[in-house]
PDB file of C-alpha atoms in Angstrom:
ATOM      1  CA  MET P   1      66.218  87.232 101.159  1.00  0.00           C
ATOM      2  CA  ALA P   2      65.825  90.954 100.476  1.00  0.00           C
ATOM      3  CA  LEU P   3      68.398  92.662  98.305  1.00  0.00           C
ATOM      4  CA  ALA P   4      70.569  95.417  99.750  1.00  0.00           C
ATOM      5  CA  ARG P   5      69.037  98.873  99.414  1.00  0.00           C
ATOM      6  CA  ARG P   6      70.708 101.016  96.775  1.00  0.00           C
ATOM      7  CA  ILE P   7      71.967 104.599  96.829  1.00  0.00           C
ATOM      8  CA  ILE P   8      71.834 106.207  93.382  1.00  0.00           C
ATOM      9  CA  PRO P   9      73.181 109.640  92.461  1.00  0.00           C
ATOM     10  CA  CYS P  10      71.294 111.219  89.555  1.00  0.00           C
ATOM     11  CA  LEU P  11      72.875 113.591  87.072  1.00  0.00           C
ATOM     12  CA  ASP P  12      70.658 115.798  84.918  1.00  0.00           C
ATOM     13  CA  VAL P  13      72.786 116.722  81.919  1.00  0.00           C
ATOM     14  CA  LYS P  14      72.169 119.768  79.740  1.00  0.00           C
ATOM     15  CA  ASN P  15      74.561 120.914  77.016  1.00  0.00           C
ATOM     16  CA  GLY P  16      77.384 118.801  78.407  1.00  0.00           C
ATOM     17  CA  GLU P  17      77.171 119.834  82.058  1.00  0.00           C
ATOM     18  CA  THR P  18      75.352 118.592  85.138  1.00  0.00           C
ATOM     19  CA  VAL P  19      72.541 120.874  86.323  1.00  0.00           C
ATOM     20  CA  LYS P  20      70.123 120.861  89.262  1.00  0.00           C
ATOM     21  CA  GLY P  21      66.947 122.793  90.038  1.00  0.00           C
ATOM     22  CA  VAL P  22      64.048 122.942  92.502  1.00  0.00           C
ATOM     23  CA  ASN P  23      60.587 121.602  91.557  1.00  0.00           C
ATOM     24  CA  PHE P  24      61.959 121.025  88.041  1.00  0.00           C
ATOM     25  CA  VAL P  25      62.887 124.717  87.453  1.00  0.00           C
ATOM     26  CA  GLY P  26      65.705 127.176  88.255  1.00  0.00           C
ATOM     27  CA  LEU P  27      68.598 125.076  86.968  1.00  0.00           C
ATOM     28  CA  ARG P  28      72.158 125.767  88.093  1.00  0.00           C
ATOM     29  CA  SER P  29      75.426 124.120  87.147  1.00  0.00           C
ATOM     30  CA  ALA P  30      76.699 121.241  89.291  1.00  0.00           C
ATOM     31  CA  GLY P  31      79.871 120.224  87.440  1.00  0.00           C
ATOM     32  CA  ASP P  32      81.315 117.912  84.817  1.00  0.00           C
ATOM     33  CA  PRO P  33      79.237 114.732  84.423  1.00  0.00           C
ATOM     34  CA  VAL P  34      82.161 112.435  83.691  1.00  0.00           C
ATOM     35  CA  GLU P  35      84.132 113.628  86.727  1.00  0.00           C
ATOM     36  CA  LEU P  36      81.061 113.432  88.964  1.00  0.00           C
ATOM     37  CA  GLY P  37      80.204 109.954  87.725  1.00  0.00           C
ATOM     38  CA  LYS P  38      83.733 108.745  88.365  1.00  0.00           C
ATOM     39  CA  ALA P  39      83.769 110.276  91.860  1.00  0.00           C
ATOM     40  CA  TYR P  40      80.437 108.664  92.775  1.00  0.00           C
ATOM     41  CA  SER P  41      81.573 105.286  91.495  1.00  0.00           C
ATOM     42  CA  GLN P  42      84.705 105.524  93.654  1.00  0.00           C
ATOM     43  CA  ALA P  43      82.697 106.756  96.678  1.00  0.00           C
ATOM     44  CA  GLY P  44      80.548 103.613  96.776  1.00  0.00           C
ATOM     45  CA  ALA P  45      77.397 104.585  94.895  1.00  0.00           C
ATOM     46  CA  ASP P  46      75.498 101.450  93.883  1.00  0.00           C
ATOM     47  CA  GLU P  47      74.357 102.782  90.514  1.00  0.00           C
ATOM     48  CA  LEU P  48      74.263 105.986  88.507  1.00  0.00           C
ATOM     49  CA  VAL P  49      71.385 107.573  86.619  1.00  0.00           C
ATOM     50  CA  PHE P  50      72.070 110.090  83.833  1.00  0.00           C
ATOM     51  CA  LEU P  51      69.198 112.042  82.308  1.00  0.00           C
ATOM     52  CA  ASP P  52      69.593 114.019  79.095  1.00  0.00           C
ATOM     53  CA  ILE P  53      67.362 117.057  79.563  1.00  0.00           C
ATOM     54  CA  THR P  54      68.419 118.632  76.251  1.00  0.00           C
ATOM     55  CA  ALA P  55      66.073 117.414  73.557  1.00  0.00           C
ATOM     56  CA  SER P  56      67.769 118.891  70.476  1.00  0.00           C
ATOM     57  CA  PHE P  57      69.540 116.619  68.003  1.00  0.00           C
ATOM     58  CA  GLU P  58      72.892 118.267  68.710  1.00  0.00           C
ATOM     59  CA  GLY P  59      72.376 117.671  72.421  1.00  0.00           C
ATOM     60  CA  ARG P  60      71.590 114.029  71.725  1.00  0.00           C
ATOM     61  CA  LYS P  61      74.852 113.538  69.842  1.00  0.00           C
ATOM     62  CA  THR P  62      76.888 115.252  72.561  1.00  0.00           C
ATOM     63  CA  PHE P  63      75.119 113.238  75.224  1.00  0.00           C
ATOM     64  CA  THR P  64      75.797 109.887  73.521  1.00  0.00           C
ATOM     65  CA  GLU P  65      79.511 110.652  73.431  1.00  0.00           C
ATOM     66  CA  MET P  66      79.368 111.578  77.112  1.00  0.00           C
ATOM     67  CA  VAL P  67      77.640 108.282  77.975  1.00  0.00           C
ATOM     68  CA  THR P  68      80.590 106.459  76.431  1.00  0.00           C
ATOM     69  CA  ARG P  69      83.069 108.552  78.421  1.00  0.00           C
ATOM     70  CA  VAL P  70      81.181 107.963  81.677  1.00  0.00           C
ATOM     71  CA  ALA P  71      80.847 104.217  81.034  1.00  0.00           C
ATOM     72  CA  GLU P  72      84.596 103.983  80.576  1.00  0.00           C
ATOM     73  CA  ALA P  73      85.211 105.830  83.870  1.00  0.00           C
ATOM     74  CA  ILE P  74      82.911 103.835  86.194  1.00  0.00           C
ATOM     75  CA  ASN P  75      82.401 100.230  87.275  1.00  0.00           C
ATOM     76  CA  ILE P  76      78.806 100.293  88.557  1.00  0.00           C
ATOM     77  CA  PRO P  77      75.470  99.880  86.749  1.00  0.00           C
ATOM     78  CA  PHE P  78      74.543 102.902  84.700  1.00  0.00           C
ATOM     79  CA  THR P  79      71.003 103.960  83.697  1.00  0.00           C
ATOM     80  CA  VAL P  80      70.487 106.558  80.983  1.00  0.00           C
ATOM     81  CA  GLY P  81      67.292 108.394  80.108  1.00  0.00           C
ATOM     82  CA  GLY P  82      65.925 111.377  78.237  1.00  0.00           C
ATOM     83  CA  GLY P  83      64.470 111.499  74.745  1.00  0.00           C
ATOM     84  CA  ILE P  84      64.106 107.743  74.305  1.00  0.00           C
ATOM     85  CA  ASN P  85      61.244 107.307  71.845  1.00  0.00           C
ATOM     86  CA  GLU P  86      62.053 104.137  69.920  1.00  0.00           C
ATOM     87  CA  LEU P  87      64.209 101.022  69.944  1.00  0.00           C
ATOM     88  CA  ALA P  88      66.922 102.768  67.938  1.00  0.00           C
ATOM     89  CA  ASP P  89      67.432 105.198  70.844  1.00  0.00           C
ATOM     90  CA  VAL P  90      67.762 102.276  73.269  1.00  0.00           C
ATOM     91  CA  GLU P  91      70.255 100.510  71.011  1.00  0.00           C
ATOM     92  CA  ARG P  92      72.322 103.685  70.645  1.00  0.00           C
ATOM     93  CA  LEU P  93      72.613 104.184  74.412  1.00  0.00           C
ATOM     94  CA  LEU P  94      73.281 100.531  75.246  1.00  0.00           C
ATOM     95  CA  TYR P  95      75.946 100.474  72.541  1.00  0.00           C
ATOM     96  CA  ALA P  96      77.438 103.650  74.063  1.00  0.00           C
ATOM     97  CA  GLY P  97      77.810 101.852  77.404  1.00  0.00           C
ATOM     98  CA  ALA P  98      74.553 102.190  79.353  1.00  0.00           C
ATOM     99  CA  ASP P  99      73.331  99.134  81.303  1.00  0.00           C
ATOM    100  CA  LYS P 100      69.691 100.255  81.501  1.00  0.00           C
ATOM    101  CA  VAL P 101      67.481 102.892  79.933  1.00  0.00           C
ATOM    102  CA  SER P 102      64.853 105.036  81.598  1.00  0.00           C
ATOM    103  CA  VAL P 103      61.674 105.858  79.667  1.00  0.00           C
ATOM    104  CA  ASN P 104      59.154 108.455  80.783  1.00  0.00           C
ATOM    105  CA  SER P 105      57.094 110.700  78.467  1.00  0.00           C
ATOM    106  CA  ALA P 106      57.381 108.442  75.430  1.00  0.00           C
ATOM    107  CA  ALA P 107      56.076 105.454  77.398  1.00  0.00           C
ATOM    108  CA  LEU P 108      53.120 107.446  78.705  1.00  0.00           C
ATOM    109  CA  ARG P 109      52.260 108.493  75.168  1.00  0.00           C
ATOM    110  CA  ARG P 110      52.815 105.009  73.739  1.00  0.00           C
ATOM    111  CA  PRO P 111      52.861 102.327  76.449  1.00  0.00           C
ATOM    112  CA  GLU P 112      53.771  99.612  73.902  1.00  0.00           C
ATOM    113  CA  LEU P 113      57.310 101.054  73.946  1.00  0.00           C
ATOM    114  CA  ILE P 114      57.907  99.286  77.284  1.00  0.00           C
ATOM    115  CA  GLU P 115      56.965  95.915  75.771  1.00  0.00           C
ATOM    116  CA  GLU P 116      59.124  96.567  72.706  1.00  0.00           C
ATOM    117  CA  ILE P 117      62.165  97.316  74.885  1.00  0.00           C
ATOM    118  CA  THR P 118      61.680  94.391  77.257  1.00  0.00           C
ATOM    119  CA  THR P 119      60.936  91.912  74.467  1.00  0.00           C
ATOM    120  CA  ARG P 120      64.120  92.912  72.658  1.00  0.00           C
ATOM    121  CA  PHE P 121      66.508  93.529  75.559  1.00  0.00           C
ATOM    122  CA  GLY P 122      64.880  92.053  78.699  1.00  0.00           C
ATOM    123  CA  SER P 123      62.994  93.577  81.625  1.00  0.00           C
ATOM    124  CA  GLN P 124      66.199  94.368  83.488  1.00  0.00           C
ATOM    125  CA  VAL P 125      67.089  96.975  80.860  1.00  0.00           C
ATOM    126  CA  CYS P 126      63.848  98.977  81.154  1.00  0.00           C
ATOM    127  CA  VAL P 127      63.274 101.462  83.982  1.00  0.00           C
ATOM    128  CA  CYS P 128      59.926 103.260  83.802  1.00  0.00           C
ATOM    129  CA  ALA P 129      60.395 106.764  85.214  1.00  0.00           C
ATOM    130  CA  ILE P 130      57.275 108.514  86.470  1.00  0.00           C
ATOM    131  CA  ASP P 131      57.126 112.208  87.325  1.00  0.00           C
ATOM    132  CA  ALA P 132      53.975 112.771  89.378  1.00  0.00           C
ATOM    133  CA  ARG P 133      52.408 115.528  91.429  1.00  0.00           C
ATOM    134  CA  HIS P 134      49.774 115.314  94.135  1.00  0.00           C
ATOM    135  CA  ASP P 135      47.008 117.519  92.757  1.00  0.00           C
ATOM    136  CA  GLU P 136      43.637 118.219  94.366  1.00  0.00           C
ATOM    137  CA  ASP P 137      42.212 115.148  92.635  1.00  0.00           C
ATOM    138  CA  GLY P 138      45.079 112.828  93.560  1.00  0.00           C
ATOM    139  CA  TRP P 139      48.450 111.797  92.122  1.00  0.00           C
ATOM    140  CA  HIS P 140      48.790 112.521  88.405  1.00  0.00           C
ATOM    141  CA  CYS P 141      51.579 111.763  85.945  1.00  0.00           C
ATOM    142  CA  TYR P 142      53.262 114.618  84.090  1.00  0.00           C
ATOM    143  CA  LEU P 143      54.999 114.768  80.703  1.00  0.00           C
ATOM    144  CA  LYS P 144      57.826 116.843  79.253  1.00  0.00           C
ATOM    145  CA  GLY P 145      59.931 117.234  82.379  1.00  0.00           C
ATOM    146  CA  GLY P 146      56.927 118.052  84.546  1.00  0.00           C
ATOM    147  CA  ARG P 147      55.407 120.696  82.275  1.00  0.00           C
ATOM    148  CA  GLU P 148      52.291 118.905  81.056  1.00  0.00           C
ATOM    149  CA  ARG P 149      49.702 117.087  83.170  1.00  0.00           C
ATOM    150  CA  THR P 150      48.112 113.871  81.945  1.00  0.00           C
ATOM    151  CA  GLU P 151      44.974 112.166  83.158  1.00  0.00           C
ATOM    152  CA  ARG P 152      46.938 109.055  84.057  1.00  0.00           C
ATOM    153  CA  GLY P 153      47.023 108.335  87.768  1.00  0.00           C
ATOM    154  CA  LEU P 154      50.368 107.427  89.335  1.00  0.00           C
ATOM    155  CA  PHE P 155      49.288 104.054  90.728  1.00  0.00           C
ATOM    156  CA  GLU P 156      47.382 102.732  87.722  1.00  0.00           C
ATOM    157  CA  TRP P 157      50.175 103.775  85.356  1.00  0.00           C
ATOM    158  CA  ALA P 158      52.850 102.175  87.533  1.00  0.00           C
ATOM    159  CA  HIS P 159      50.817  98.963  87.575  1.00  0.00           C
ATOM    160  CA  GLU P 160      50.411  99.010  83.795  1.00  0.00           C
ATOM    161  CA  ALA P 161      54.154  99.632  83.335  1.00  0.00           C
ATOM    162  CA  GLN P 162      54.861  96.560  85.445  1.00  0.00           C
ATOM    163  CA  GLU P 163      52.369  94.493  83.478  1.00  0.00           C
ATOM    164  CA  ARG P 164      54.020  95.562  80.233  1.00  0.00           C
ATOM    165  CA  GLY P 165      57.377  94.310  81.503  1.00  0.00           C
ATOM    166  CA  ALA P 166      59.211  97.253  83.100  1.00  0.00           C
ATOM    167  CA  GLY P 167      61.925  96.002  85.451  1.00  0.00           C
ATOM    168  CA  GLU P 168      61.807  98.940  87.874  1.00  0.00           C
ATOM    169  CA  ILE P 169      59.783 102.071  88.624  1.00  0.00           C
ATOM    170  CA  LEU P 170      61.644 105.339  89.235  1.00  0.00           C
ATOM    171  CA  PHE P 171      59.086 107.570  90.962  1.00  0.00           C
ATOM    172  CA  THR P 172      59.852 111.278  91.311  1.00  0.00           C
ATOM    173  CA  SER P 173      57.487 113.372  93.392  1.00  0.00           C
ATOM    174  CA  MET P 174      57.490 116.789  91.725  1.00  0.00           C
ATOM    175  CA  ASP P 175      56.204 118.384  94.944  1.00  0.00           C
ATOM    176  CA  HIS P 176      59.273 117.122  96.797  1.00  0.00           C
ATOM    177  CA  ASP P 177      61.906 117.626  94.066  1.00  0.00           C
ATOM    178  CA  GLY P 178      64.834 119.725  95.270  1.00  0.00           C
ATOM    179  CA  VAL P 179      63.090 121.075  98.394  1.00  0.00           C
ATOM    180  CA  LYS P 180      64.938 118.679 100.734  1.00  0.00           C
ATOM    181  CA  THR P 181      62.084 117.940 103.126  1.00  0.00           C
ATOM    182  CA  GLY P 182      62.003 114.163 102.584  1.00  0.00           C
ATOM    183  CA  TYR P 183      60.605 111.740 100.051  1.00  0.00           C
ATOM    184  CA  ALA P 184      56.917 111.085  99.291  1.00  0.00           C
ATOM    185  CA  ASN P 185      56.882 108.108 101.630  1.00  0.00           C
ATOM    186  CA  GLU P 186      53.134 107.404 101.691  1.00  0.00           C
ATOM    187  CA  ALA P 187      52.974 107.189  97.904  1.00  0.00           C
ATOM    188  CA  LEU P 188      56.182 105.138  97.838  1.00  0.00           C
ATOM    189  CA  ALA P 189      54.801 102.643 100.356  1.00  0.00           C
ATOM    190  CA  ARG P 190      51.622 102.256  98.349  1.00  0.00           C
ATOM    191  CA  LEU P 191      53.634 101.598  95.188  1.00  0.00           C
ATOM    192  CA  ALA P 192      55.775  99.055  97.052  1.00  0.00           C
ATOM    193  CA  ASP P 193      52.665  97.284  98.344  1.00  0.00           C
ATOM    194  CA  ASP P 194      50.922  97.337  94.944  1.00  0.00           C
ATOM    195  CA  LEU P 195      53.830  96.144  92.804  1.00  0.00           C
ATOM    196  CA  ASN P 196      56.376  93.350  92.846  1.00  0.00           C
ATOM    197  CA  ILE P 197      59.180  95.128  90.964  1.00  0.00           C
ATOM    198  CA  PRO P 198      61.718  97.437  92.646  1.00  0.00           C
ATOM    199  CA  ILE P 199      60.720 101.034  93.398  1.00  0.00           C
ATOM    200  CA  ILE P 200      63.337 103.802  93.239  1.00  0.00           C
ATOM    201  CA  ALA P 201      62.487 106.860  95.351  1.00  0.00           C
ATOM    202  CA  SER P 202      63.329 110.260  93.870  1.00  0.00           C
ATOM    203  CA  GLY P 203      62.677 113.816  94.972  1.00  0.00           C
ATOM    204  CA  GLY P 204      63.163 115.239  98.447  1.00  0.00           C
ATOM    205  CA  ALA P 205      66.483 114.121  99.953  1.00  0.00           C
ATOM    206  CA  GLY P 206      67.938 116.772 102.255  1.00  0.00           C
ATOM    207  CA  LYS P 207      69.543 114.808 105.070  1.00  0.00           C
ATOM    208  CA  LYS P 208      70.525 111.249 105.938  1.00  0.00           C
ATOM    209  CA  GLU P 209      67.309 110.612 107.855  1.00  0.00           C
ATOM    210  CA  HIS P 210      65.313 111.143 104.673  1.00  0.00           C
ATOM    211  CA  PHE P 211      67.026 108.160 103.059  1.00  0.00           C
ATOM    212  CA  ARG P 212      66.323 106.038 106.133  1.00  0.00           C
ATOM    213  CA  ASP P 213      62.648 107.035 106.048  1.00  0.00           C
ATOM    214  CA  ALA P 214      62.367 106.268 102.332  1.00  0.00           C
ATOM    215  CA  PHE P 215      63.528 102.722 103.052  1.00  0.00           C
ATOM    216  CA  LEU P 216      61.658 102.107 106.311  1.00  0.00           C
ATOM    217  CA  GLN P 217      58.446 104.120 105.800  1.00  0.00           C
ATOM    218  CA  GLY P 218      58.409 104.285 102.005  1.00  0.00           C
ATOM    219  CA  LYS P 219      59.570 100.661 101.577  1.00  0.00           C
ATOM    220  CA  ALA P 220      61.707 101.795  98.622  1.00  0.00           C
ATOM    221  CA  ASP P 221      64.308  99.462  97.130  1.00  0.00           C
ATOM    222  CA  ALA P 222      66.599 102.337  96.160  1.00  0.00           C
ATOM    223  CA  ALA P 223      66.886 106.055  96.884  1.00  0.00           C
ATOM    224  CA  LEU P 224      68.001 108.491  94.238  1.00  0.00           C
ATOM    225  CA  ALA P 225      69.307 111.985  94.956  1.00  0.00           C
ATOM    226  CA  ALA P 226      71.144 114.783  93.197  1.00  0.00           C
ATOM    227  CA  SER P 227      71.973 118.093  94.853  1.00  0.00           C
ATOM    228  CA  VAL P 228      72.896 116.707  98.297  1.00  0.00           C
ATOM    229  CA  PHE P 229      75.589 114.671  96.554  1.00  0.00           C
ATOM    230  CA  HIS P 230      76.596 117.192  93.867  1.00  0.00           C
ATOM    231  CA  PHE P 231      77.150 120.033  96.339  1.00  0.00           C
ATOM    232  CA  GLY P 232      78.876 117.934  98.999  1.00  0.00           C
ATOM    233  CA  GLU P 233      76.108 118.099 101.610  1.00  0.00           C
ATOM    234  CA  ILE P 234      76.057 114.323 102.146  1.00  0.00           C
ATOM    235  CA  ALA P 235      78.985 111.979 101.478  1.00  0.00           C
ATOM    236  CA  ILE P 236      77.951 108.555 100.205  1.00  0.00           C
ATOM    237  CA  PRO P 237      80.279 106.541 102.524  1.00  0.00           C
ATOM    238  CA  GLU P 238      78.914 108.413 105.586  1.00  0.00           C
ATOM    239  CA  LEU P 239      75.336 107.945 104.389  1.00  0.00           C
ATOM    240  CA  LYS P 240      75.799 104.209 103.940  1.00  0.00           C
ATOM    241  CA  GLN P 241      77.430 103.832 107.349  1.00  0.00           C
ATOM    242  CA  TYR P 242      74.527 105.755 108.909  1.00  0.00           C
ATOM    243  CA  LEU P 243      71.953 103.535 107.168  1.00  0.00           C
ATOM    244  CA  HIS P 244      73.851 100.417 108.222  1.00  0.00           C
ATOM    245  CA  ASP P 245      73.840 101.657 111.824  1.00  0.00           C
ATOM    246  CA  GLU P 246      70.075 102.196 111.518  1.00  0.00           C
ATOM    247  CA  GLY P 247      69.660  98.523 110.626  1.00  0.00           C
ATOM    248  CA  ILE P 248      69.207  98.967 106.887  1.00  0.00           C
ATOM    249  CA  ASP P 249      70.958  96.488 104.610  1.00  0.00           C
ATOM    250  CA  VAL P 250      73.345  98.424 102.355  1.00  0.00           C
ATOM    251  CA  ARG P 251      76.585  97.530 100.599  1.00  0.00           C
ATOM    252  CA  LEU P 252      79.418  99.090 102.563  1.00  0.00           C
TER     253      LEU P 252
END
């Protein structure tokens, strides 16, 4: 029996506040992360993802304290990512209250990190986040918040991440990020067909139909979004009722 599809708000946190951009640039403030997290938990979000996009040591310390405050305010699974390079980072965030961690650039640079995390804490703790863009020569993975292209292809890297023990793939299409024209459904469907771990769709939500299409066309297990939730364009209870009415299994 298939699991219910999940709706996941994502909060990019910089210097203690939630921010959102378009195609990974042009960030603007979207509010207090703890208050937003609490509101989403109460509104029926299935999980939350928090990403620390401030890499400095001071930012890391501030962010860890915020993770604790968010964890105390919510009662749904909570994934935290950003700047995780070693097991000590994972331990720090799990101790602060995270349920899962998301690894991206560090895993691309050193794929063994995925095995280290899953061996120590279990596959369910490790989400492999992939930022990819469809270039002229196909889908390529990018590092450093989308600033640096690698020669790793999206599909082969996702497959390797699964083989190394990742429990989920969080795929963000950089071309679709923040432009609200829908998710990268063809690439999502291919990932879903290639892999046997859950795929989280990210990048492109602008209206309720886009979530439906990510589940039906993209075969995603979960859909992640940011600005449509942060700025009140789509309410989670209405979205879930719409998806339910469209025949998609969601938790109401």
